[in-house]
Short mmCIF file of C-alpha atoms in Angstrom, two decimals:
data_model
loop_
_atom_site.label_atom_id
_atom_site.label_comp_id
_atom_site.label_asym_id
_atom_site.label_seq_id
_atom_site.Cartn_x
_atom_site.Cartn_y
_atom_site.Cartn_z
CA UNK A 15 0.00 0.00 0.00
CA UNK A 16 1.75 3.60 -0.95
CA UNK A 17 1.53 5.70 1.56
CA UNK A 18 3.34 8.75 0.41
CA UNK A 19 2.69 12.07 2.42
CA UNK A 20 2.29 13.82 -1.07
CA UNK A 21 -0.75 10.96 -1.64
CA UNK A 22 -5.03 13.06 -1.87
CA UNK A 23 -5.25 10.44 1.22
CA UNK A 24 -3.68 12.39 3.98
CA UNK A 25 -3.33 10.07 6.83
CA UNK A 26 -5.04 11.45 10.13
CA UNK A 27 -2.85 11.90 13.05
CA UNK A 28 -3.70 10.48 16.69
CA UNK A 29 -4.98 14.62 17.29
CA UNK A 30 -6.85 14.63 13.90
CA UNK A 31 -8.89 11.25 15.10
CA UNK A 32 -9.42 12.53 18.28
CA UNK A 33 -11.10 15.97 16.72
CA UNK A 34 -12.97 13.41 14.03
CA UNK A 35 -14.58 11.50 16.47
CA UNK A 36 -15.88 14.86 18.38
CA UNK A 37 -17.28 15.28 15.32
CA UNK A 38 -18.92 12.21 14.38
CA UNK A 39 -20.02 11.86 18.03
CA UNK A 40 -22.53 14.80 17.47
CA UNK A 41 -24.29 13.10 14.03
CA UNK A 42 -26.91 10.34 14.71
CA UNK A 43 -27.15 8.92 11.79
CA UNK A 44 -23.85 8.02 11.62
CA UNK A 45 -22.99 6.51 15.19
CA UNK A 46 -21.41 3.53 13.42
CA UNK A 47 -19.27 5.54 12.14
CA UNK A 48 -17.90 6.68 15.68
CA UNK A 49 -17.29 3.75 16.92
CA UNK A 50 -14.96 2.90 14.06
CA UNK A 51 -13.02 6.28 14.70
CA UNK A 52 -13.03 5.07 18.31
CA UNK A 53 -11.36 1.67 17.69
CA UNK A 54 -8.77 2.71 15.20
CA UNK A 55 -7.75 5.39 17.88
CA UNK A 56 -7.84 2.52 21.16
CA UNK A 57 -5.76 -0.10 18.24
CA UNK A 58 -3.01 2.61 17.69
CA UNK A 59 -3.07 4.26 21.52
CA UNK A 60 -2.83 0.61 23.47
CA UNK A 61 -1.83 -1.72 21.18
CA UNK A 62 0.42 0.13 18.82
CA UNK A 63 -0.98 -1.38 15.69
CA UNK A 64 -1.45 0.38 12.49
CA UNK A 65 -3.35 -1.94 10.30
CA UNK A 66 -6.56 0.38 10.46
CA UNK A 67 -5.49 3.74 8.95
CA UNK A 68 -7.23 6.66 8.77
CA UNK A 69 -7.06 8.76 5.90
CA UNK A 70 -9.22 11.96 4.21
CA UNK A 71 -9.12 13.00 0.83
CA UNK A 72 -6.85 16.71 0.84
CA UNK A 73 -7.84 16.52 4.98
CA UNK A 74 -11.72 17.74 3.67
CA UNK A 75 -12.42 15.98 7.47
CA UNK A 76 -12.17 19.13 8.88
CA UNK A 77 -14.82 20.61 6.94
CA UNK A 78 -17.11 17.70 5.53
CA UNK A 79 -15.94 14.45 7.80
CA UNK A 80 -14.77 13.17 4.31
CA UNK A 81 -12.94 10.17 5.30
CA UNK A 82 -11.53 6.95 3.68
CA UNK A 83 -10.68 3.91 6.43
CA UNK A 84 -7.81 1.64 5.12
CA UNK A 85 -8.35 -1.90 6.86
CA UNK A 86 -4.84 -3.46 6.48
CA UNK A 87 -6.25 -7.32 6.15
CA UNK A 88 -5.67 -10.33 3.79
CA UNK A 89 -7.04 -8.14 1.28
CA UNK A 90 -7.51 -4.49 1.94
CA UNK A 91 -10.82 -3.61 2.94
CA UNK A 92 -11.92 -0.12 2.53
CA UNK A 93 -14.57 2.04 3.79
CA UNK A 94 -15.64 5.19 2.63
CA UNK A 95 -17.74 7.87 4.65
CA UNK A 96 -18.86 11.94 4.49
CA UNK A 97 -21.17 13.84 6.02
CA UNK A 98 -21.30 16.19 3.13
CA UNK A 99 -21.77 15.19 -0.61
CA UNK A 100 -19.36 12.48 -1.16
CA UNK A 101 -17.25 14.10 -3.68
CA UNK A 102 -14.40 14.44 -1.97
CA UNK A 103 -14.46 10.78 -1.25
CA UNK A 104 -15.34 10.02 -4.69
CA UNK A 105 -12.19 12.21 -6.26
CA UNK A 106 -10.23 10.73 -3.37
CA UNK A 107 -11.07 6.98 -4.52
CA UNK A 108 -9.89 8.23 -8.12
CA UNK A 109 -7.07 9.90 -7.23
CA UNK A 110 -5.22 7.91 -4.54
CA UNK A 111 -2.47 5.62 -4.82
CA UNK A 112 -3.16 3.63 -1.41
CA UNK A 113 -5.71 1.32 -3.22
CA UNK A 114 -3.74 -2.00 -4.23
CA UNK A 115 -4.58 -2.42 -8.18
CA UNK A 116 -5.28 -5.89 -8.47
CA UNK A 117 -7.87 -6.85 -5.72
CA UNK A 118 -9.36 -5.02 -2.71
CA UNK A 119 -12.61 -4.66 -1.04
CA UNK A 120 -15.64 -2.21 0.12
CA UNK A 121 -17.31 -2.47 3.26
CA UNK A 122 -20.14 -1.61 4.83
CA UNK A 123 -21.47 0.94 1.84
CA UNK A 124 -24.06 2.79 2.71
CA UNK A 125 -27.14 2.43 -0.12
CA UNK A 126 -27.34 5.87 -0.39
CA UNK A 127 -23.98 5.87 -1.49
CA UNK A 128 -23.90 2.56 -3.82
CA UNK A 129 -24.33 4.38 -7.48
CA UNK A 130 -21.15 6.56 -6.66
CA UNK A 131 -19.29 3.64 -5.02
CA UNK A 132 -20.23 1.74 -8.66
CA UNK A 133 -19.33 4.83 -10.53
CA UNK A 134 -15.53 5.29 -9.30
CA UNK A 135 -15.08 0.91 -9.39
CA UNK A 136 -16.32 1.39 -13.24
CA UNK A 137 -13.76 4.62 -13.59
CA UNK A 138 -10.75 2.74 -11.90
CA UNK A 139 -11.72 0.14 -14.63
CA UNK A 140 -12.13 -2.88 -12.47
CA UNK A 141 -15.14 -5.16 -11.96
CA UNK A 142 -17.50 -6.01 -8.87
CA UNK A 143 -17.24 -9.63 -8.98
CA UNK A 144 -18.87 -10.45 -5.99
CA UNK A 145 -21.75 -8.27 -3.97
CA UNK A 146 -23.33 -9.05 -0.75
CA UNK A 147 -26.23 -7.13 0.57
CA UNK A 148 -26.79 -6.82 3.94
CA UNK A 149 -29.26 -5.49 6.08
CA UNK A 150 -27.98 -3.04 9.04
CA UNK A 151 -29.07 -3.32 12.29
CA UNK A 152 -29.06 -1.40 15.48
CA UNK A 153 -30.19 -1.83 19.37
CA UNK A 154 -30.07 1.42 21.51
CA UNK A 155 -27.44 1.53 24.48
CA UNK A 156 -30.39 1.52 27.23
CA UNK A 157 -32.13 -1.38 25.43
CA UNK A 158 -29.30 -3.79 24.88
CA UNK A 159 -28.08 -2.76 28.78
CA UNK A 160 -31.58 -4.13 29.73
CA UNK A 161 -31.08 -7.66 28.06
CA UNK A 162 -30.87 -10.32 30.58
CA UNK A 163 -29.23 -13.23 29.19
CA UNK A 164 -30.00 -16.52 30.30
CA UNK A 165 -27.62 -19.90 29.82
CA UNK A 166 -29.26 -22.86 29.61
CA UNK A 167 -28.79 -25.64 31.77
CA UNK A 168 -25.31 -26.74 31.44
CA UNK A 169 -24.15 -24.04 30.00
CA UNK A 170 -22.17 -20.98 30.92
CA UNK A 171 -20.80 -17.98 29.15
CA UNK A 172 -17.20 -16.83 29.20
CA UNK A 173 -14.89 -14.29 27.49
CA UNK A 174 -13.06 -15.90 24.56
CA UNK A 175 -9.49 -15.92 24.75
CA UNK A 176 -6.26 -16.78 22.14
CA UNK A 177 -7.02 -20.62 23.21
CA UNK A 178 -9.96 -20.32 21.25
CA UNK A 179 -9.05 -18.95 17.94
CA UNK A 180 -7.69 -22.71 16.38
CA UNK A 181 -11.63 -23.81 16.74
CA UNK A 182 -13.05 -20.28 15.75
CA UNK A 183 -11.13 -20.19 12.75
CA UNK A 184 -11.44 -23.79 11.89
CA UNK A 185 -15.16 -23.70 12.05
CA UNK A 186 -15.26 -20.04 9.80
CA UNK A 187 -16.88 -20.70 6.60
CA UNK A 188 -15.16 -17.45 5.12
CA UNK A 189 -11.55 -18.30 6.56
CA UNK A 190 -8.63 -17.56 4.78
CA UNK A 191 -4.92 -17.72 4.82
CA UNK A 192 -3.68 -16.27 8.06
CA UNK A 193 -7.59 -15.32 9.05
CA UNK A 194 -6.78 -17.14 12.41
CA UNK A 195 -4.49 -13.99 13.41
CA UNK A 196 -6.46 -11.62 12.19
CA UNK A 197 -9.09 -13.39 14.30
CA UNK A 198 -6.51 -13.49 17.08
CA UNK A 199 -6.39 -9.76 16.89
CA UNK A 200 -10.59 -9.10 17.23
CA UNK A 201 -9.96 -10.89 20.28
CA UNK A 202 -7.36 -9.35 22.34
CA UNK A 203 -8.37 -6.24 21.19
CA UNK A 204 -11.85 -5.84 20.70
CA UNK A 205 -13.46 -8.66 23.10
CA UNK A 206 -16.38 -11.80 22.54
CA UNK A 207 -17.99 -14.46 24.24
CA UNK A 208 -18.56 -18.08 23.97
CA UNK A 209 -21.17 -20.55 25.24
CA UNK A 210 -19.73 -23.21 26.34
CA UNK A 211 -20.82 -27.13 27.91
CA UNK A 212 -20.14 -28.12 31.48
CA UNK A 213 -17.65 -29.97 30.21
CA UNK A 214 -15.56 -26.39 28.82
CA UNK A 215 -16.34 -27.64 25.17
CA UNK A 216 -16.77 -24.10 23.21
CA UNK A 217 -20.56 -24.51 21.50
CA UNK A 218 -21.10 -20.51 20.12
CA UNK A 219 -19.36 -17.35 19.88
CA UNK A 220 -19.58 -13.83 18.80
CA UNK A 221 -16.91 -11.28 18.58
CA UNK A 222 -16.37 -7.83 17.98
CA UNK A 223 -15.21 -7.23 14.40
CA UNK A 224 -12.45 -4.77 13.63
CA UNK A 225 -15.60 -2.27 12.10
CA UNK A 226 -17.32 -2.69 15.39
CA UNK A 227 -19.40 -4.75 14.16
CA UNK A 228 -21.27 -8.19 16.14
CA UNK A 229 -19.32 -10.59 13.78
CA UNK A 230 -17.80 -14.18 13.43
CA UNK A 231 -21.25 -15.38 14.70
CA UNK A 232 -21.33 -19.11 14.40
CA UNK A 233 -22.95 -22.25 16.32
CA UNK A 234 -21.50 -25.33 16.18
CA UNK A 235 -23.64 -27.69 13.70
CA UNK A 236 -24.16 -30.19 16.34
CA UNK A 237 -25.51 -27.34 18.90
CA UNK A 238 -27.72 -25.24 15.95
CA UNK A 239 -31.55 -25.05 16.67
CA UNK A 240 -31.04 -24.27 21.10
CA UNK A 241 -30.84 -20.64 20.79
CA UNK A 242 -26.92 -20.64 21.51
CA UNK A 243 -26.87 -18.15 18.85
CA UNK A 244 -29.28 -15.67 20.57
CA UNK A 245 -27.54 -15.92 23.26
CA UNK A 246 -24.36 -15.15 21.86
CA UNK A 247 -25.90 -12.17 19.90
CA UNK A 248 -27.45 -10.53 23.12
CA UNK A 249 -23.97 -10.98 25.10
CA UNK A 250 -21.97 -8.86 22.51
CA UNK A 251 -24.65 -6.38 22.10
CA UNK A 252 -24.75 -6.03 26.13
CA UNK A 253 -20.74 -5.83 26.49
CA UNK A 254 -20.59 -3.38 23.63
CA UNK A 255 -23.34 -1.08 25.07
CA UNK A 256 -21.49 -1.06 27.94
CA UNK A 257 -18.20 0.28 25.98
CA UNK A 258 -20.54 2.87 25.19
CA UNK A 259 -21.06 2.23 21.55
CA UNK A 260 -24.34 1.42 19.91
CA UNK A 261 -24.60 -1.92 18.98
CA UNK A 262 -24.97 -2.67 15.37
CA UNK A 263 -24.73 -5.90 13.00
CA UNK A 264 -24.73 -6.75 9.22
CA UNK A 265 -26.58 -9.41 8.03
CA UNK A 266 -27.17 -11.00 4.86
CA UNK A 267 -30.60 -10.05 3.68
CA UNK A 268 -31.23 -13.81 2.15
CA UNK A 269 -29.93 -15.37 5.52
CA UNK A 270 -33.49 -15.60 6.60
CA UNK A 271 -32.56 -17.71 9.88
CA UNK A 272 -30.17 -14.70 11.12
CA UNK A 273 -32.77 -11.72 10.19
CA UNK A 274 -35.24 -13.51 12.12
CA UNK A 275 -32.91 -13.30 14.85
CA UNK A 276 -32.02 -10.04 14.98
CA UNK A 277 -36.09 -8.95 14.19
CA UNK A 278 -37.22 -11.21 17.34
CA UNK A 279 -34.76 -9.61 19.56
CA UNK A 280 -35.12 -6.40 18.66
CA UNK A 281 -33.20 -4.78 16.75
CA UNK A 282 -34.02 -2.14 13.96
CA UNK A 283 -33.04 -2.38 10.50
CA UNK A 284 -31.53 1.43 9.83
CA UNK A 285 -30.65 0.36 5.97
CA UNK A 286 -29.40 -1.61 3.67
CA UNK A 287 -25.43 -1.91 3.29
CA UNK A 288 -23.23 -3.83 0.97
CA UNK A 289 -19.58 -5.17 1.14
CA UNK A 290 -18.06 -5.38 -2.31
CA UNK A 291 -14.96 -7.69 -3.72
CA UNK A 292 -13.57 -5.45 -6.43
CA UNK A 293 -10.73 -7.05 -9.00
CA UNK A 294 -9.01 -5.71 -12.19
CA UNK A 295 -10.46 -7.15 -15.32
CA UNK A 296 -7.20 -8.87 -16.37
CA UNK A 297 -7.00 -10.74 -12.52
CA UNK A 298 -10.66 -11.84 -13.29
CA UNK A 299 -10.16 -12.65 -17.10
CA UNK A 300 -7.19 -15.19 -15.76
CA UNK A 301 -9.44 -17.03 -13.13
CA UNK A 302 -12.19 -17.35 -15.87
#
């Protein structure tokens, strides 16, 4: 990734995040948001790590909130936000050299913002060749404080630790080369829960993503259908209420089972997002 100090992206100092999130803190609509400021700042303050980066296109944060977040990852995810007209984020896109050529990633896009998202992928000439639409909930801070979270006989909750990434990652459907350390990471720094047996056997989990998102969500197939997942969704929602962020979630809007979930415990659907794989046309061409 270039990161020359001459690049449209300026990267945000420690000071500059610490004024952004001020600023984002005073916009409801884009709380999310906030807490993603929030965690890149706690990454780089306590644990010295650098893999989310902050960047805004000719620093237009200070005016619009115009910012670009660089998610240093198996393959660099990148997520795009303004409170003003998205210009400067779309001339930013065009413009930077950051981007990797061959293969990268958009997440969490806002609908609202999909048709310019398309517009700059088309004008970079590369190809969407994978979509997923999500739906994105939210929980209030008061109402997932007020969850009371029951185990089930036999059962007991507990903070996942390192010991528990080799099953997490084994059991991932979307794992990938090195995903256990990046799942090592969400861990240490960002927190989740497991259910697990009488017998210590880890049945579900739920962490914190590096967006600050619910994520990694998964039962074990033998323990699906007991409501381990429900569990597991109100226990992150709870501990990240009381980090003082507002809970929130992506889910699939064809994984039927999950949005029932997240309906029947209430949480709101706010809109729809969508995470994007992006590739140049001669890196797709060669896998056809």
């Amino acid at each position: 990734m270039n990161t020359s100090a001459s690049d449209i992206l300026v990267e945000l100092t420690i000071q500059d995040m610490l004024e952004l999130k001020e600023k984002y803190a005073k916009v409801n609509h884009a709380h999310y948001v906030h807490t993603m400021i929030d965690l890149a700042i706690k990454w780089r303050q306590k644990y010295r790590n650098e893999r989310i980066t902050i960047t805004s296109p000719k620093n237009s944060w200070k005016t619009d909130g115009s910012i670009v977040i660089l998610l240093d990852a198996e393959v660099t995810g990148i997520f795009p936000y303004s409170l003003g007209t998205y210009e400067n984020v779309r001339q930013g896109l065009l413009e930077t050299k950051r981007i990797p050529k061959e293969y990268f990633s958009f997440a969490n896009i806002h609908e609202n913002y999909m048709d310019i998202i398309e517009e700059v992928v088309e004008k970079m000439n590369k190809k969407i060749y994978k979509k997923y639409e999500n739906f994105l909930y939210e929980m209030s801070i008061d109402e997932a404080k007020a969850l009371e979270i029951k185990c089930p006989s036999g059962t007991y909750i507990k903070k996942l630790t390192k010991e528990h990434v080799g099953r997490i990652n084994d059991l991932w459907p979307h794992k990938y080369e090195n995903s256990d350390k990046d799942i090592a990471v969400y861990i240490e720094y960002n927190g989740g829960y497991g259910l697990f047996s009488k017998d210590n056997e880890l049945m579900s989990w739920a962490l914190q993503g590096p967006l600050g998102h619910i994520n990694l969500l998964q039962t074990e197939e033998k323990y699906k259908g007991k409501g381990y997942g429900s569990i597991m969704v109100q226990a992150m929602a709870k501990k990240i209420a009381e980090d003082g962020y507002i809970p929130v979630a992506t889910v699939l809007v064809h994984n039927t089972a999950s949005v029932s979930l997240f309906n029947k415990l209430g949480f709101k659907i706010i809109a729809k997002s969508y995470f994007l794989k992006i590739m140049s046309f001669d890196m797709y061409k060669s896998l056809e």
